[in-house]
Amino acid sequence: MTTLLDKADLRAKYAAERAKRLRPEGNAQYQRLAGKFASLAADPYTPYVERDPVADHVTFAFVGAGMSGLVVGARLKEAGIGDFRLIDKAGGVGGTWYWNRYPGARCDTAAMIYLPLLEETGYMPTEKYVRGPEILAHCERIARHFGLYDKALFHTEVSSIEWQEAARVWRITTNRGDDFTAKYVAIGTGPLHVAKLPGIPGIEQFKGKSFHTSRWDYGYTGGDADGAPMAKLADKRVAVIGTGATSVQCIPHLAKTAKQLFVFQRTPSSVDVRNNHPIDPQWYAQIAKPGWQKRWMDNFVENMGGGIPSEDLIDDGWTAISRRIREKALGGTPLWLARIVTRLRKAFNASPDQRTTGRVRAAFEDADIEKMEQIRARVDAVVQDPQTAAQLKPWYAQLCKRPCFSDEYLPAYNAPNTVLVDTDGKGVEQITETGLVVNGTLYEVDCIVYASGFEYGANFQLKTGFDLKGRGGQMLSDYWSDGLQTLHGLHMHGFPNAFAVQMNQAANMVSNIPHNIVDHAATIAQVVAYAERRGYAEVEPTQEAVSQWVSLIMTTEPSVITSTDCTPGFWNNEGQGWNETFRRAQGHPGGAGGFFTHIDAWRRSGRYAGLMFNR
Ligand code: NDP
């Protein structure tokens, strides 16, 4: 049991560790794979093939061939809108799973709810948490199953999207000379698709090999994404910069194959147990009854919400976090009583009173301290060298940074070829022609792997590389200059027949992003089918509906994961605090469950309140 004094000490320790890491430049500490680093952005997976530009008309064009584009395409096809085009800068479908083929890539959310359209495609995941190649193969399966390759344009970057007032269509141009029109457009480029490099002085001077984890060069390392050992590293000294979720997965593989591995750490990740297992086909046959996946996704939301769930079907790393907090908050209250209170609250649409909120916050801290103590104790139990173990311990609340789950990461530090170079929150000081400098020591290496993550929350146009020019010449980047303005996270006033498939101002379900996508896809397919059936030329939200929705979003309480007490990271704007833009990127005040309940009723009503349909 942690005493009050321990808590105070711990809070002070967390604050001191946070202070070490706060950088006044925030997100500006990073740089792009552009300019002198442009070659690092090239696609190592699919050869570039010349093709003729297209100059046709399609009913629906979707920018991004990741899960958003695939699921929306599938639902549109089911709704009878067959004329659909995917456009992506990658050489194929899959989005994040196309790019992130680093060794050990795996999803931390249970596959039963992470892989969309399992029922429709008849696919059974092989494991509870599946590997990257299986997720990519599933994306390709969806594309084949629903005929989404037919008109797709890969290795193609959109240059402009402009509303044509007279013809009432969108004109789309690309870097491959394409110039075509579409009645509807949607953007689903994903929250983490622009890879970033650390702004370490001298980074451009390094003369050895270097690549970002989302552009893994198996030609250099040997091996492959399916797990074949990276034999070509047997005589190489390799550095990894970064110890986030990506690094936690690829380090065990590098430790097995590199002659020498140096891991450069600024902030340790929290690494909890993985407990993966194969899926039993007999068990799967029993549960896979019509409608099961929606029930499972809904059950996950129920488990991640504030009430008492009826059961936990998913039982993954995320629902376990929620369960711990709930059990602490309940204290001795019997479950049956708590369930009744939850049901009554739902029935009367009541939000928790202040006492309940206070109790939940206190329970959150207690549950978190217990969990983080376990995580730190696990480091001591697994890592043999006491100094390395001490440096691998995370000193912050678990949800301050993306929690990680691995049974291989910590043991990797027991391998004699693997050295943790802890920078005590400062980061790598300098990169030279031959290596990396920390605390005045030069670590000479042949290869640097940048596990430095992705841009988050940057300005729309900067991030996507194109803008939308809507009605009256208004640019989407201007419309969003103070932050997002949408109805339901999806529709923008002044941008008719356009949809933004993303999770902000909607369910904001960080732990199961596909659920956000599946839900938006249902809305798009229903709205478009309705407009097409009735012969409407345009659908667009009123500005009044958008403003009301944004006001509702602004009532959302800042969540623990974005707390400014947290150690800096991309979840909390690198510790720079809450500005208007950041606040607007929240979800529904009722949480994911609140949003899904609202939108379900909105769709069922068939009135589509807030949208205007014009002939
Ligand atoms: P992150 O942004 O989480 O990690 C970047 C790492 O680089 C951090 O450890 C950061 O340190 C470190 N870093 C940055 N600059 C320096 C520097 N100058 N010197 C030393 N270290 C530095 O990126 P990831 O690619 O690991 O993960 C991004 C996201 O992708 C995850 O949060 C998750 O959402 C998703 N993901 C999901 C997976 C899954 O489902 N299994 C697997 C992998 C990724 P610091 O922490 O101090 O900033």
mmCIF file with all atom_site columns, C-alpha atoms and ligand atoms in Angstrom, residues 21 29-30 97 102 106-108 192 196 198 200 241-247 249 264-267 401-402 427-428 451-454 568 570-571 574, ligand 1:
data_model
loop_
_atom_site.group_PDB
_atom_site.id
_atom_site.type_symbol
_atom_site.label_atom_id
_atom_site.label_alt_id
_atom_site.label_comp_id
_atom_site.label_asym_id
_atom_site.label_entity_id
_atom_site.label_seq_id
_atom_site.pdbx_PDB_ins_code
_atom_site.Cartn_x
_atom_site.Cartn_y
_atom_site.Cartn_z
_atom_site.occupancy
_atom_site.B_iso_or_equiv
_atom_site.pdbx_formal_charge
_atom_site.auth_seq_id
_atom_site.auth_comp_id
_atom_site.auth_asym_id
_atom_site.auth_atom_id
_atom_site.pdbx_PDB_model_num
ATOM   1  C CA  . ARG A 1 21  ? 12.426 17.023 -20.354 1.00 0.00 ? 21  ARG A CA  1
ATOM   2  C CA  . GLN A 1 29  ? 12.513 20.345 -31.941 1.00 0.00 ? 29  GLN A CA  1
ATOM   3  C CA  . TYR A 1 30  ? 11.696 17.900 -34.745 1.00 0.00 ? 30  TYR A CA  1
ATOM   4  C CA  . TRP A 1 97  ? 0.637  -0.703 -41.803 1.00 0.00 ? 97  TRP A CA  1
ATOM   5  C CA  . TYR A 1 102 ? 9.868  -2.633 -38.977 1.00 0.00 ? 102 TYR A CA  1
ATOM   6  C CA  . ARG A 1 106 ? 2.341  -5.652 -33.914 1.00 0.00 ? 106 ARG A CA  1
ATOM   7  C CA  . CYS A 1 107 ? -0.900 -4.067 -32.768 1.00 0.00 ? 107 CYS A CA  1
ATOM   8  C CA  . ASP A 1 108 ? -1.503 -3.517 -29.045 1.00 0.00 ? 108 ASP A CA  1
ATOM   9  C CA  . LEU A 1 192 ? 0.490  9.757  -37.586 1.00 0.00 ? 192 LEU A CA  1
ATOM   10 C CA  . LYS A 1 196 ? 9.775  13.085 -38.126 1.00 0.00 ? 196 LYS A CA  1
ATOM   11 C CA  . PRO A 1 198 ? 14.994 14.633 -34.098 1.00 0.00 ? 198 PRO A CA  1
ATOM   12 C CA  . ILE A 1 200 ? 20.001 16.824 -33.193 1.00 0.00 ? 200 ILE A CA  1
ATOM   13 C CA  . ILE A 1 241 ? 17.266 6.804  -31.298 1.00 0.00 ? 241 ILE A CA  1
ATOM   14 C CA  . GLY A 1 242 ? 14.025 6.720  -29.334 1.00 0.00 ? 242 GLY A CA  1
ATOM   15 C CA  . THR A 1 243 ? 12.355 4.291  -26.939 1.00 0.00 ? 243 THR A CA  1
ATOM   16 C CA  . GLY A 1 244 ? 8.647  4.719  -27.771 1.00 0.00 ? 244 GLY A CA  1
ATOM   17 C CA  . ALA A 1 245 ? 6.129  2.039  -28.840 1.00 0.00 ? 245 ALA A CA  1
ATOM   18 C CA  . THR A 1 246 ? 7.947  1.385  -32.136 1.00 0.00 ? 246 THR A CA  1
ATOM   19 C CA  . SER A 1 247 ? 11.316 0.966  -30.506 1.00 0.00 ? 247 SER A CA  1
ATOM   20 C CA  . GLN A 1 249 ? 8.878  -3.695 -30.649 1.00 0.00 ? 249 GLN A CA  1
ATOM   21 C CA  . PHE A 1 264 ? 19.712 6.051  -27.067 1.00 0.00 ? 264 PHE A CA  1
ATOM   22 C CA  . GLN A 1 265 ? 17.015 6.848  -24.534 1.00 0.00 ? 265 GLN A CA  1
ATOM   23 C CA  . ARG A 1 266 ? 15.541 10.208 -23.546 1.00 0.00 ? 266 ARG A CA  1
ATOM   24 C CA  . THR A 1 267 ? 12.464 8.929  -21.674 1.00 0.00 ? 267 THR A CA  1
ATOM   25 C CA  . LYS A 1 401 ? 2.836  8.405  -22.671 1.00 0.00 ? 401 LYS A CA  1
ATOM   26 C CA  . ARG A 1 402 ? 1.642  5.635  -24.919 1.00 0.00 ? 402 ARG A CA  1
ATOM   27 C CA  . GLY A 1 427 ? 18.507 13.490 -25.744 1.00 0.00 ? 427 GLY A CA  1
ATOM   28 C CA  . VAL A 1 428 ? 21.453 12.831 -28.012 1.00 0.00 ? 428 VAL A CA  1
ATOM   29 C CA  . ALA A 1 451 ? 12.546 5.561  -33.983 1.00 0.00 ? 451 ALA A CA  1
ATOM   30 C CA  . SER A 1 452 ? 11.607 9.187  -33.446 1.00 0.00 ? 452 SER A CA  1
ATOM   31 C CA  . GLY A 1 453 ? 7.905  9.039  -34.257 1.00 0.00 ? 453 GLY A CA  1
ATOM   32 C CA  . PHE A 1 454 ? 5.490  11.107 -36.308 1.00 0.00 ? 454 PHE A CA  1
ATOM   33 C CA  . PRO A 1 568 ? 6.239  15.836 -22.408 1.00 0.00 ? 568 PRO A CA  1
ATOM   34 C CA  . PHE A 1 570 ? 3.052  14.162 -28.533 1.00 0.00 ? 570 PHE A CA  1
ATOM   35 C CA  . TRP A 1 571 ? -0.105 13.262 -26.577 1.00 0.00 ? 571 TRP A CA  1
ATOM   36 C CA  . GLU A 1 574 ? 5.130  18.282 -25.795 1.00 0.00 ? 574 GLU A CA  1
HETATM 37 P P1  . NDP B 2 .   ? 7.148  8.205  -30.307 1.00 0.00 ? 1   NDP B P1  1
HETATM 38 O O1  . NDP B 2 .   ? 6.881  9.601  -30.684 1.00 0.00 ? 1   NDP B O1  1
HETATM 39 O O2  . NDP B 2 .   ? 6.273  7.551  -29.336 1.00 0.00 ? 1   NDP B O2  1
HETATM 40 O O3  . NDP B 2 .   ? 8.629  8.026  -29.795 1.00 0.00 ? 1   NDP B O3  1
HETATM 41 C C1  . NDP B 2 .   ? 9.693  8.808  -30.260 1.00 0.00 ? 1   NDP B C1  1
HETATM 42 C C2  . NDP B 2 .   ? 10.891 8.534  -29.407 1.00 0.00 ? 1   NDP B C2  1
HETATM 43 O O4  . NDP B 2 .   ? 12.006 9.304  -29.857 1.00 0.00 ? 1   NDP B O4  1
HETATM 44 C C3  . NDP B 2 .   ? 10.658 8.927  -27.948 1.00 0.00 ? 1   NDP B C3  1
HETATM 45 O O5  . NDP B 2 .   ? 11.199 7.932  -27.125 1.00 0.00 ? 1   NDP B O5  1
HETATM 46 C C4  . NDP B 2 .   ? 11.428 10.244 -27.846 1.00 0.00 ? 1   NDP B C4  1
HETATM 47 O O6  . NDP B 2 .   ? 11.822 10.564 -26.536 1.00 0.00 ? 1   NDP B O6  1
HETATM 48 C C5  . NDP B 2 .   ? 12.622 9.908  -28.712 1.00 0.00 ? 1   NDP B C5  1
HETATM 49 N N1  . NDP B 2 .   ? 13.409 11.072 -29.093 1.00 0.00 ? 1   NDP B N1  1
HETATM 50 C C6  . NDP B 2 .   ? 12.996 12.175 -29.744 1.00 0.00 ? 1   NDP B C6  1
HETATM 51 N N2  . NDP B 2 .   ? 13.989 13.048 -29.892 1.00 0.00 ? 1   NDP B N2  1
HETATM 52 C C7  . NDP B 2 .   ? 15.073 12.489 -29.310 1.00 0.00 ? 1   NDP B C7  1
HETATM 53 C C8  . NDP B 2 .   ? 16.410 12.910 -29.128 1.00 0.00 ? 1   NDP B C8  1
HETATM 54 N N3  . NDP B 2 .   ? 16.831 14.091 -29.566 1.00 0.00 ? 1   NDP B N3  1
HETATM 55 N N4  . NDP B 2 .   ? 17.268 12.060 -28.511 1.00 0.00 ? 1   NDP B N4  1
HETATM 56 C C9  . NDP B 2 .   ? 16.856 10.862 -28.060 1.00 0.00 ? 1   NDP B C9  1
HETATM 57 N N5  . NDP B 2 .   ? 15.589 10.424 -28.190 1.00 0.00 ? 1   NDP B N5  1
HETATM 58 C C10 . NDP B 2 .   ? 14.715 11.232 -28.811 1.00 0.00 ? 1   NDP B C10 1
HETATM 59 O O7  . NDP B 2 .   ? 7.177  7.371  -31.706 1.00 0.00 ? 1   NDP B O7  1
HETATM 60 P P2  . NDP B 2 .   ? 6.862  5.831  -31.986 1.00 0.00 ? 1   NDP B P2  1
HETATM 61 O O8  . NDP B 2 .   ? 7.108  5.613  -33.432 1.00 0.00 ? 1   NDP B O8  1
HETATM 62 O O9  . NDP B 2 .   ? 7.553  4.958  -31.027 1.00 0.00 ? 1   NDP B O9  1
HETATM 63 O O10 . NDP B 2 .   ? 5.318  5.692  -31.694 1.00 0.00 ? 1   NDP B O10 1
HETATM 64 C C11 . NDP B 2 .   ? 4.384  6.602  -32.274 1.00 0.00 ? 1   NDP B C11 1
HETATM 65 C C12 . NDP B 2 .   ? 2.982  6.100  -32.087 1.00 0.00 ? 1   NDP B C12 1
HETATM 66 O O11 . NDP B 2 .   ? 2.690  5.083  -33.041 1.00 0.00 ? 1   NDP B O11 1
HETATM 67 C C13 . NDP B 2 .   ? 2.655  5.448  -30.763 1.00 0.00 ? 1   NDP B C13 1
HETATM 68 O O12 . NDP B 2 .   ? 2.386  6.357  -29.753 1.00 0.00 ? 1   NDP B O12 1
HETATM 69 C C14 . NDP B 2 .   ? 1.425  4.655  -31.123 1.00 0.00 ? 1   NDP B C14 1
HETATM 70 O O13 . NDP B 2 .   ? 0.306  5.471  -31.158 1.00 0.00 ? 1   NDP B O13 1
HETATM 71 C C15 . NDP B 2 .   ? 1.767  4.188  -32.515 1.00 0.00 ? 1   NDP B C15 1
HETATM 72 N N6  . NDP B 2 .   ? 2.335  2.831  -32.443 1.00 0.00 ? 1   NDP B N6  1
HETATM 73 C C16 . NDP B 2 .   ? 1.489  1.799  -32.145 1.00 0.00 ? 1   NDP B C16 1
HETATM 74 C C17 . NDP B 2 .   ? 1.958  0.541  -32.026 1.00 0.00 ? 1   NDP B C17 1
HETATM 75 C C18 . NDP B 2 .   ? 1.035  -0.552 -31.641 1.00 0.00 ? 1   NDP B C18 1
HETATM 76 O O14 . NDP B 2 .   ? -0.151 -0.515 -31.657 1.00 0.00 ? 1   NDP B O14 1
HETATM 77 N N7  . NDP B 2 .   ? 1.605  -1.585 -31.234 1.00 0.00 ? 1   NDP B N7  1
HETATM 78 C C19 . NDP B 2 .   ? 3.374  0.210  -32.229 1.00 0.00 ? 1   NDP B C19 1
HETATM 79 C C20 . NDP B 2 .   ? 4.171  1.366  -32.572 1.00 0.00 ? 1   NDP B C20 1
HETATM 80 C C21 . NDP B 2 .   ? 3.663  2.631  -32.660 1.00 0.00 ? 1   NDP B C21 1
HETATM 81 P P3  . NDP B 2 .   ? 10.806 11.334 -25.523 1.00 0.00 ? 1   NDP B P3  1
HETATM 82 O O15 . NDP B 2 .   ? 9.870  10.277 -25.056 1.00 0.00 ? 1   NDP B O15 1
HETATM 83 O O16 . NDP B 2 .   ? 11.667 11.892 -24.487 1.00 0.00 ? 1   NDP B O16 1
HETATM 84 O O17 . NDP B 2 .   ? 10.094 12.396 -26.334 1.00 0.00 ? 1   NDP B O17 1
#
